[in-house]
mmCIF file of C-alpha atoms in Angstrom:
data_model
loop_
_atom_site.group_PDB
_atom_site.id
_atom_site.type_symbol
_atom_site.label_atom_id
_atom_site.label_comp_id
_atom_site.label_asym_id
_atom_site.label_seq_id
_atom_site.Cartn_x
_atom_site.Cartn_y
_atom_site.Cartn_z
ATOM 1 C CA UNK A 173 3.237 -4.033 -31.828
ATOM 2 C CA UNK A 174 0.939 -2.108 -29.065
ATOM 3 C CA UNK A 175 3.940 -1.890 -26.435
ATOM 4 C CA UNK A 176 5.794 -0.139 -28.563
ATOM 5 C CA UNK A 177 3.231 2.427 -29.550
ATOM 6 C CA UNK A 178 2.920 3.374 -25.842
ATOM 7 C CA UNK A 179 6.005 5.789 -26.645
ATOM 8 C CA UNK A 180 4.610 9.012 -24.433
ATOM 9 C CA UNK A 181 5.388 9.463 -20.677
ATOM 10 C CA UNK A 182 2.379 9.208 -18.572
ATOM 11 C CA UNK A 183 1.494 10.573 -15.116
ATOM 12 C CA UNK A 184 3.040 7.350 -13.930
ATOM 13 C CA UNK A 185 6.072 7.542 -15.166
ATOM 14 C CA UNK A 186 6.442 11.552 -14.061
ATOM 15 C CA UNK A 187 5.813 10.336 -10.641
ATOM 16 C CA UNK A 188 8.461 7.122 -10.517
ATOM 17 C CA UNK A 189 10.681 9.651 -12.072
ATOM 18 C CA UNK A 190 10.521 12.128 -9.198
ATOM 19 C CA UNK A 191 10.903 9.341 -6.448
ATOM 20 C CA UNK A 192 13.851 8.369 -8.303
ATOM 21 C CA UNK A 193 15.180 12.026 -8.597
ATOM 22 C CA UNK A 194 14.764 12.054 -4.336
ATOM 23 C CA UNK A 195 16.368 8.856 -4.434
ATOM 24 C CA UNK A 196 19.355 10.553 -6.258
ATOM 25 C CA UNK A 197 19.376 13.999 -3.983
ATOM 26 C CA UNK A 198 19.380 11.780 -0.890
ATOM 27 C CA UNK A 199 22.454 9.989 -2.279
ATOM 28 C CA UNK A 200 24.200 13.018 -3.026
ATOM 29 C CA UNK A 201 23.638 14.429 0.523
ATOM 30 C CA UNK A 202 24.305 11.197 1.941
ATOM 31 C CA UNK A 203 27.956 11.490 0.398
ATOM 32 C CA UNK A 204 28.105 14.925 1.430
ATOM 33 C CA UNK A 205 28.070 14.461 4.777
ATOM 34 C CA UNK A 206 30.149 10.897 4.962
ATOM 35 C CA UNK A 207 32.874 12.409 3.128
ATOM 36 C CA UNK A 208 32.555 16.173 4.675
ATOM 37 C CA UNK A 209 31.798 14.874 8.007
ATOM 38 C CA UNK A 210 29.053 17.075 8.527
ATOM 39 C CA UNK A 211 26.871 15.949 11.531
ATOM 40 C CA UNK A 212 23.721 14.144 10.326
ATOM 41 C CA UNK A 213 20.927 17.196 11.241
ATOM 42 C CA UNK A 214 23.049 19.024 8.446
ATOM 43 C CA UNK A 215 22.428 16.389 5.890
ATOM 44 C CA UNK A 216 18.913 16.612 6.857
ATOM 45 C CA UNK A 217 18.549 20.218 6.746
ATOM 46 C CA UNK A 218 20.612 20.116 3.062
ATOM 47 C CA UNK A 219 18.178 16.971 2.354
ATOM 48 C CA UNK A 220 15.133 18.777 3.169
ATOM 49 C CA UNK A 221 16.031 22.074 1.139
ATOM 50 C CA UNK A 222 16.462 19.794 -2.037
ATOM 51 C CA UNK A 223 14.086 17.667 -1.881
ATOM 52 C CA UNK A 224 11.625 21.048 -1.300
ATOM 53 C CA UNK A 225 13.261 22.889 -4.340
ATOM 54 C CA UNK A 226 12.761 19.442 -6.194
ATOM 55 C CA UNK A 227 9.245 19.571 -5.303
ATOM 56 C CA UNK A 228 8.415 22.706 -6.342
ATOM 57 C CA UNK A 229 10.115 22.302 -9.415
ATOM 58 C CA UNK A 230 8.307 18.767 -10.426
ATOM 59 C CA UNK A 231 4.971 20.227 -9.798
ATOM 60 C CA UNK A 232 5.731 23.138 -12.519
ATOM 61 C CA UNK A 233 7.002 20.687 -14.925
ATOM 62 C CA UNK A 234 4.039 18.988 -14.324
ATOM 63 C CA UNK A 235 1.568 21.315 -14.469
ATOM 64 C CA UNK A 236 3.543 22.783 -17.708
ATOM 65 C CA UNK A 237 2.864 19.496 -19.340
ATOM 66 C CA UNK A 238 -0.303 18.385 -18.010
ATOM 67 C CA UNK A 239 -1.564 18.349 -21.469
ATOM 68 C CA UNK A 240 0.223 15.980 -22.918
ATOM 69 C CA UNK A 241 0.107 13.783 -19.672
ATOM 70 C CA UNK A 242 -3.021 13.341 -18.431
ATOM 71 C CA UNK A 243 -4.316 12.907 -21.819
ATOM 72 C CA UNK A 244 -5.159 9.639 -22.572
ATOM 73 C CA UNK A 245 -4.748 8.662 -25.788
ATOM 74 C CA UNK A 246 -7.920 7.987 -28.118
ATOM 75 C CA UNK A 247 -9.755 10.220 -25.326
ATOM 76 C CA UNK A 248 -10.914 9.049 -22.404
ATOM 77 C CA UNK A 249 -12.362 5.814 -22.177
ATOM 78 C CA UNK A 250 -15.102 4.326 -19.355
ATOM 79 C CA UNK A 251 -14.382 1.393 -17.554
ATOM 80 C CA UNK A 252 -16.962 -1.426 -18.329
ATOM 81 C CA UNK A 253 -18.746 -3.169 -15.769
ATOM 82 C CA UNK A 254 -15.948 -6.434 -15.823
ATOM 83 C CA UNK A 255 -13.050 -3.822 -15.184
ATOM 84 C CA UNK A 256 -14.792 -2.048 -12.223
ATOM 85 C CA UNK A 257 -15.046 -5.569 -10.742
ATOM 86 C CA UNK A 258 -11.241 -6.471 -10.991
ATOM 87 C CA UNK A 259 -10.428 -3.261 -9.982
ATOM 88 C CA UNK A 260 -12.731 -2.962 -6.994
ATOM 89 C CA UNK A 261 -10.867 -6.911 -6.373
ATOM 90 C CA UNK A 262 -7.681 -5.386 -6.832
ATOM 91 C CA UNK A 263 -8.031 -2.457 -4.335
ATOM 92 C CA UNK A 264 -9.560 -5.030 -1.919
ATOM 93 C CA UNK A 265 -6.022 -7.065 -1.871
ATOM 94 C CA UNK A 266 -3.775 -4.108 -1.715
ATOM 95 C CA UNK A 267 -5.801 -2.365 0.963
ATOM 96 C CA UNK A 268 -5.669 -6.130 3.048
ATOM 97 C CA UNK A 269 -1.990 -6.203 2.461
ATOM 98 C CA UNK A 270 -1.859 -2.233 3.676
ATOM 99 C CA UNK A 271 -3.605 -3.462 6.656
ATOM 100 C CA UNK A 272 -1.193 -6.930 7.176
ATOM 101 C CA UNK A 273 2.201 -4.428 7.108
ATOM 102 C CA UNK A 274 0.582 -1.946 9.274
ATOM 103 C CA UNK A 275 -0.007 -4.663 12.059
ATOM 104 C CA UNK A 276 3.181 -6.026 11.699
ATOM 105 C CA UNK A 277 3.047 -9.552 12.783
ATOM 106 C CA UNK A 278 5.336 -10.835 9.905
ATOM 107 C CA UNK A 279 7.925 -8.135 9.836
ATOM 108 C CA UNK A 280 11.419 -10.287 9.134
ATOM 109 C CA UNK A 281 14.450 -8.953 10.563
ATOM 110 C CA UNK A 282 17.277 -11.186 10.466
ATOM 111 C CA UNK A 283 20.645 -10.185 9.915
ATOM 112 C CA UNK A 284 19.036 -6.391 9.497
ATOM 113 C CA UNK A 285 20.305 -3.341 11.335
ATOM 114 C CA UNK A 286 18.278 -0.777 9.703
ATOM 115 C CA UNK A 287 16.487 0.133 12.415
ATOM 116 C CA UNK A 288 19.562 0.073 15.038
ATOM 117 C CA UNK A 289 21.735 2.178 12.219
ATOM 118 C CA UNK A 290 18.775 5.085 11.586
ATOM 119 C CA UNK A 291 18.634 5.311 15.679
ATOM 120 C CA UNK A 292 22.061 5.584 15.983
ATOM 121 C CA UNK A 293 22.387 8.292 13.339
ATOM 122 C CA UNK A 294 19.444 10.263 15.225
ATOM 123 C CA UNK A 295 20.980 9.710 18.615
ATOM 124 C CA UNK A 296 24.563 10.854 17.823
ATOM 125 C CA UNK A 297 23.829 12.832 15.123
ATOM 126 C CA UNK A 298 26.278 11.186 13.268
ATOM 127 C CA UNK A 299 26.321 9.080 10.134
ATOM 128 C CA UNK A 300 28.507 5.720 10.819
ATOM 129 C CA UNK A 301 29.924 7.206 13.564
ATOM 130 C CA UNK A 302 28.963 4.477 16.396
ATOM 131 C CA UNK A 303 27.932 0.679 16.172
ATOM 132 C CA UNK A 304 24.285 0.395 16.452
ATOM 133 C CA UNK A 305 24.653 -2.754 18.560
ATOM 134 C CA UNK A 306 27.350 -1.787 20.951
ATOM 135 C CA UNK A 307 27.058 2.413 21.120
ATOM 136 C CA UNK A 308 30.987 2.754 20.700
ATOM 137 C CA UNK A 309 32.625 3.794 17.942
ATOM 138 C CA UNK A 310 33.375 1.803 14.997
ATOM 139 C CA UNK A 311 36.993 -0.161 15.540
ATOM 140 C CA UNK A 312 36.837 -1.304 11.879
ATOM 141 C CA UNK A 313 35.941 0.582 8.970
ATOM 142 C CA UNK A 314 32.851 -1.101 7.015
ATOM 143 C CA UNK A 315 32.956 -1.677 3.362
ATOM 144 C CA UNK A 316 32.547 1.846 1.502
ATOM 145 C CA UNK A 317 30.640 0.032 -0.878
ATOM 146 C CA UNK A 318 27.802 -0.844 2.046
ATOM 147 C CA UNK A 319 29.087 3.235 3.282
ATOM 148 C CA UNK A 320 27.643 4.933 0.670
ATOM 149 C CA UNK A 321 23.980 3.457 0.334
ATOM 150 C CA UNK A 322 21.467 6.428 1.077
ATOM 151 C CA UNK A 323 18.361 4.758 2.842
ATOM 152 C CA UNK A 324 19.415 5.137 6.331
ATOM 153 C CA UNK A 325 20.283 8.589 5.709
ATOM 154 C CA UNK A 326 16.534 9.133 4.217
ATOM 155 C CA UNK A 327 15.080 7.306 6.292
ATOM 156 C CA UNK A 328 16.316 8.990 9.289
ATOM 157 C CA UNK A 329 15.651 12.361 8.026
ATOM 158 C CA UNK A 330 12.139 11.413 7.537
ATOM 159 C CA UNK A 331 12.224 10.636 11.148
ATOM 160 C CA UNK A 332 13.530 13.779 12.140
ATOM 161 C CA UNK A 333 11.161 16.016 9.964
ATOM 162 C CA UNK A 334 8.494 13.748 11.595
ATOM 163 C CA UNK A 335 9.219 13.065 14.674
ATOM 164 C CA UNK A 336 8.829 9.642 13.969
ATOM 165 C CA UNK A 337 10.182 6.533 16.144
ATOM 166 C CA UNK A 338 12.363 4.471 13.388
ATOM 167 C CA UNK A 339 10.643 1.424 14.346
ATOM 168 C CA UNK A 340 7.321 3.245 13.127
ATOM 169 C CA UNK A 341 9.126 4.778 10.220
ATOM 170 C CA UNK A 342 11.266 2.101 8.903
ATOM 171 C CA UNK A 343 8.931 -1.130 9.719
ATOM 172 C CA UNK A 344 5.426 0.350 8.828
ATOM 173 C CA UNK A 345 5.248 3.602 6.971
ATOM 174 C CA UNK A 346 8.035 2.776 4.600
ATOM 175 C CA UNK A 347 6.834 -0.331 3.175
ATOM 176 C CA UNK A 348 3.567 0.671 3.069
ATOM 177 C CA UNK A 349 4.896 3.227 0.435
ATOM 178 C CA UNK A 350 6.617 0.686 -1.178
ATOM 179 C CA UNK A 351 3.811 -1.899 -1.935
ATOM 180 C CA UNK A 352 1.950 1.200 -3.517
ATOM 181 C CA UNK A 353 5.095 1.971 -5.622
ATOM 182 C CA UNK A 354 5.001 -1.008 -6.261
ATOM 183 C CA UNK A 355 1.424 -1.594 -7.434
ATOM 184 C CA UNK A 356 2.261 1.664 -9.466
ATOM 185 C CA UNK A 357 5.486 0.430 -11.570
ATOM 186 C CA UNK A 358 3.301 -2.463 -12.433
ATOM 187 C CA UNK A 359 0.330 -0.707 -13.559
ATOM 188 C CA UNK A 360 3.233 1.034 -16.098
ATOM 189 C CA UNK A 361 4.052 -2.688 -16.861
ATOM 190 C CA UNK A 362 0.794 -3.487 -17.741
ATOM 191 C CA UNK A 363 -0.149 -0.316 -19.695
ATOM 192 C CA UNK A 364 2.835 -0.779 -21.795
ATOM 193 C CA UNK A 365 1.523 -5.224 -21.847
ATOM 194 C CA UNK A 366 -1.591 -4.257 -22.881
ATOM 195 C CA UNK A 367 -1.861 -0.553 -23.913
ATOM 196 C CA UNK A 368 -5.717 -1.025 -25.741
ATOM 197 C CA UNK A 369 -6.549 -3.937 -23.277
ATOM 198 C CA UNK A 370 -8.176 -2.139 -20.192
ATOM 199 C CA UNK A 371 -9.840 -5.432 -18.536
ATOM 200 C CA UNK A 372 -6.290 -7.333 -19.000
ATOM 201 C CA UNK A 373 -4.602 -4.504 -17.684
ATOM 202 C CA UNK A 374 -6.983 -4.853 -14.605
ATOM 203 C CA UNK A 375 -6.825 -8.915 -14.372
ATOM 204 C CA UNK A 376 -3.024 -8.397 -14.895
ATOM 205 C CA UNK A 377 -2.568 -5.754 -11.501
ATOM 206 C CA UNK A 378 -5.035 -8.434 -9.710
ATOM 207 C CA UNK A 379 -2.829 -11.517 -10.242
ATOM 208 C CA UNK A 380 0.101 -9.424 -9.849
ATOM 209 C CA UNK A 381 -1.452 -8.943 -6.057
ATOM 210 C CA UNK A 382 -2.567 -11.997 -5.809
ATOM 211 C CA UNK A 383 1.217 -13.408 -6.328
ATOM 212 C CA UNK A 384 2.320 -11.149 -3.531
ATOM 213 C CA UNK A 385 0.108 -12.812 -0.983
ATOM 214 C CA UNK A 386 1.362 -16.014 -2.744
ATOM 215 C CA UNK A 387 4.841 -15.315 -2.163
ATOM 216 C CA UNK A 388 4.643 -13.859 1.120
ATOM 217 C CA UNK A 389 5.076 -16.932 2.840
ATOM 218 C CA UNK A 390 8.020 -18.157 0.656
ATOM 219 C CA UNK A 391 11.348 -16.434 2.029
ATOM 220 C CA UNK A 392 13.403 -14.960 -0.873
ATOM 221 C CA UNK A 393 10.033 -14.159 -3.128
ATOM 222 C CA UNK A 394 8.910 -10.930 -4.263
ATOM 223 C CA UNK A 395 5.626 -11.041 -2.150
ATOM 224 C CA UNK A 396 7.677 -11.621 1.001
ATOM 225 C CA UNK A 397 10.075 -9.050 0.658
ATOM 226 C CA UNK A 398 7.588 -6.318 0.096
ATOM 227 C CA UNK A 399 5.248 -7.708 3.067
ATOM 228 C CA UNK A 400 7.489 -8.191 5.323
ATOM 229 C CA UNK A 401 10.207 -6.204 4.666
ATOM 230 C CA UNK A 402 9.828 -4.035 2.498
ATOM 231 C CA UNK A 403 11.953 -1.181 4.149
ATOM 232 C CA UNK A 404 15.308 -3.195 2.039
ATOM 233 C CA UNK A 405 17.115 -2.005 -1.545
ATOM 234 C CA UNK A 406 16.422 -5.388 -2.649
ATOM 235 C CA UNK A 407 12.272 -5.104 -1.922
ATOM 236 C CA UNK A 408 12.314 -1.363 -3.669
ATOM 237 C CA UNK A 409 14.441 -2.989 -6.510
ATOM 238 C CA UNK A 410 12.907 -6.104 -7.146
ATOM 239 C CA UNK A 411 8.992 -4.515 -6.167
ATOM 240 C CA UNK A 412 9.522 -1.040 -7.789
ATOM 241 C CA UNK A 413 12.562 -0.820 -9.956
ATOM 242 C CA UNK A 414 12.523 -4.189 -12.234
ATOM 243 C CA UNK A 415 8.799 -3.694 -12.913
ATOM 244 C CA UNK A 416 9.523 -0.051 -14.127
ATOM 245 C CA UNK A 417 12.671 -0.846 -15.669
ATOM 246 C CA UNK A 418 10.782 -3.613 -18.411
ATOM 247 C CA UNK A 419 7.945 -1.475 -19.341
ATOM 248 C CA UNK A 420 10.731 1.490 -19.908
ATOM 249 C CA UNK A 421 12.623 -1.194 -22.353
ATOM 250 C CA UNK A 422 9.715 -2.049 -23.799
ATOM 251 C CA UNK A 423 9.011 1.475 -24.980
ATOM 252 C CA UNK A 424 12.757 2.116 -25.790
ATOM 253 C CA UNK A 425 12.836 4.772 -22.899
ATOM 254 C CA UNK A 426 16.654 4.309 -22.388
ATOM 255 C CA UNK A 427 16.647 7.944 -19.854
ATOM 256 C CA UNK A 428 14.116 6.317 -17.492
ATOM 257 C CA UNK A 429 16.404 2.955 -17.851
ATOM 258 C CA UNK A 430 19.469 4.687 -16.544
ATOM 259 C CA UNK A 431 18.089 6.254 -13.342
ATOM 260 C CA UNK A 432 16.856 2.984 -12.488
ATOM 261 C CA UNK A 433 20.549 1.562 -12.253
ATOM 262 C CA UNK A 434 21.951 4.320 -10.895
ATOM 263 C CA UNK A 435 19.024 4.104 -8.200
ATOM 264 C CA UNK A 436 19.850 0.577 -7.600
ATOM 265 C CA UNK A 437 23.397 1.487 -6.988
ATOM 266 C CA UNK A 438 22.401 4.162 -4.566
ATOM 267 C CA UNK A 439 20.282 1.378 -2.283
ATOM 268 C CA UNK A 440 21.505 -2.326 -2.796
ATOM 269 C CA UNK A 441 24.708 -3.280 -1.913
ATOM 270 C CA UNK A 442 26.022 -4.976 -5.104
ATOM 271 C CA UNK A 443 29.592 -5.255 -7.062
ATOM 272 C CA UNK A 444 29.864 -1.691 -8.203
ATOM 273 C CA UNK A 445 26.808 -1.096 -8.152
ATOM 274 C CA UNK A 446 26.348 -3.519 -11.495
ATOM 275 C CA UNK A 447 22.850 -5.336 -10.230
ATOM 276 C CA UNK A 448 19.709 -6.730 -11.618
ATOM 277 C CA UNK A 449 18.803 -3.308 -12.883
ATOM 278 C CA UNK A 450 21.585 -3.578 -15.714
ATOM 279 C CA UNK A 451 21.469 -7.113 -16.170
ATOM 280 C CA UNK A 452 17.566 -6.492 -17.377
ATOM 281 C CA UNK A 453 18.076 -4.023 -19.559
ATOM 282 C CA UNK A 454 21.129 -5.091 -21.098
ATOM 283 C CA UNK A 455 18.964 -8.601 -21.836
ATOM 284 C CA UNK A 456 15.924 -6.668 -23.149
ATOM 285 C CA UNK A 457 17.641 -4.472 -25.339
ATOM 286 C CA UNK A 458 19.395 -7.298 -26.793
ATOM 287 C CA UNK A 459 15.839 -9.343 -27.164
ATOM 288 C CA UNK A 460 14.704 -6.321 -29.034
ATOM 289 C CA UNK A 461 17.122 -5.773 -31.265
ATOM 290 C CA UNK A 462 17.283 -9.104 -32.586
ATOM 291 C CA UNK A 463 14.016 -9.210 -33.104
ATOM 292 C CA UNK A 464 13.685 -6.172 -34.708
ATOM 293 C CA UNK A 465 16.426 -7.487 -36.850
ATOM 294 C CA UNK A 466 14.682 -10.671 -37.665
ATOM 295 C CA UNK A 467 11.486 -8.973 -38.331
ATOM 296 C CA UNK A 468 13.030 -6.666 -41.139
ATOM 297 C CA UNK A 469 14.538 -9.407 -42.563
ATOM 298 C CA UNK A 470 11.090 -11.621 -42.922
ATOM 299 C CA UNK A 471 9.592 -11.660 -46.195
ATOM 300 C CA UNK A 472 7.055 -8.987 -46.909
ATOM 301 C CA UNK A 473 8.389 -6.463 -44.948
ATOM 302 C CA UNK A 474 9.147 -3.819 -47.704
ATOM 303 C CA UNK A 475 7.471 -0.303 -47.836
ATOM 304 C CA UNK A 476 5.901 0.746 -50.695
ATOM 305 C CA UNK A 477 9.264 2.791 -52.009
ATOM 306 C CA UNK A 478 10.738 -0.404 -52.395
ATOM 307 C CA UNK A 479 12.885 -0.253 -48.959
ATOM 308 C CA UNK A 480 12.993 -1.937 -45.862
ATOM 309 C CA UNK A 481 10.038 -1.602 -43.333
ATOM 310 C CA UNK A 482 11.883 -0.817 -39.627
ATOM 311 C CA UNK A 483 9.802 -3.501 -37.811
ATOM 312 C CA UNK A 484 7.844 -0.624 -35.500
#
């Protein structure tokens, strides 16, 4: 089958990797400081020293195997004229729904502190220290579950390296980030879909935005989580993290799976951590292996030594 030939990492995949890599630094600082008690512009400083040294590191690797990245396979292969029109479509809707976050008429806040927590952090310098809605200390601990989730903590440092009001930060420039990591872990979707297809992979990214304007007035959807707030764990998992996490079953990429779970765990607050992530993979891995069990049993299957073929 043509997903499963798509076996090589591709620039795509190098860069979900690294977000997913800052994901897990910003996780390990975060714990550093809740469980050191180091005040919050240490985390940042120890946050922005990592995620530097991760940068510089990631660009080497890159460059190291830029070779075997950027190359497409077959060579390199022009668009025709119907694929230039469902891009150019494409980056019409995702540059609309740039413009619809930026504005932020729809932004849905209800029952969400995000905002109030990253302030508080900045203003005390502090993680958990105060109640964002009162300003006094905490008189009940909160769930160390909920305790341990990194995105205030990175989302506050990005404020302080910035300068950045967290209303800006969080409500705007965050999302925005996340539709186009979005966009990107379903191009990785569709190349693995339809690796020799180019004009399906294009119609396939268009409907995919298409169903995000859709679903943006439909509470609970996809669409309206990344529209309208798209700042949550469950918008970057169910926009970023799903997406990626199916094309890297598809292609048997059980590394990539992993660090999608554990980067779940580190930003939605779910029963040990055990969310949609795992529930995906552990279904897709079961789908393939049955039918790749099925497959080598159906007639016609053997190699020319007289053995099994192993349904690849």
């Amino acid at each position: 089958m043509g997903i499963i030939k798509l076996k090589k990492n591709t620039l795509g995949d190098c860069l979900m990797t690294g977000v997913i890599v800052a994901i897990g630094l910003a996780e390990a600082c975060h714990l550093a400081a809740v469980f050191l008690g180091l005040p919050f512009s240490a985390c940042s400083r120890l946050l922005g020293m990592a995620l530097g040294a991760w940068l510089v590191l990631g660009t080497v690797l890159l460059a190291a195997g830029r070779r075997h990245i950027l190359t497409e396979p077959g060579g390199k292969r022009r668009l025709d004229p119907s694929e230039k029109i469902l891009y150019g479509m494409f980056a019409l809707t995702v540059i609309s729904q740039l413009i619809f976050i930026g504005m932020g008429n729809a932004i849905y806040r209800k029952g969400d502190m995000t905002v109030e927590t990253v302030g508080s952090f900045l203003a005390v310098d502090g993680i958990y220290r105060v109640n964002p809605m009162t300003g006094t200390p905490y008189t009940e601990g909160m769930p160390l579950r909920l305790k341990i989730l990194c995105l205030p903590t990175l989302y506050g440092s990005l404020c302080r390296w910035t300068g950045l009001e967290p209303g800006l930060m969080v409500q705007r420039i965050v999302p925005m980030a996340v539709l186009l990591g979005s966009y990107g872990a379903f191009s990785l979707l569709g190349r693995t879909l339809f690796p020799q297809e180019g004009r399906m992979r294009a119609l396939f990214l268009l409907l995919v935005s298409a169903l995000m304007w859709a679903g943006a007035y439909a509470y609970g959807m996809e669409g309206f989580d990344l529209l309208c707030s798209g700042w949550r764990g469950v918008s970057i998992r169910g926009g970023v993290l799903l997406p990626w996490t199916a094309s890297l079953c598809l292609r048997r990429k059980w590394p990539g799976v992993c660090l999608c779970v554990l980067a779940e765990a580190c930003t939605v607050w779910t029963f040990y951590g055990c969310g949609a992530c795992l529930a995906m993979a552990a279904g897709l891995a079961a789908a393939g292996l049955l039918c790749r069990k099925l497959s080598g049993r159906a007639p016609g299957r053997q190699t020319a030594d007289g053995g099994r073929g192993d349904g690849k």
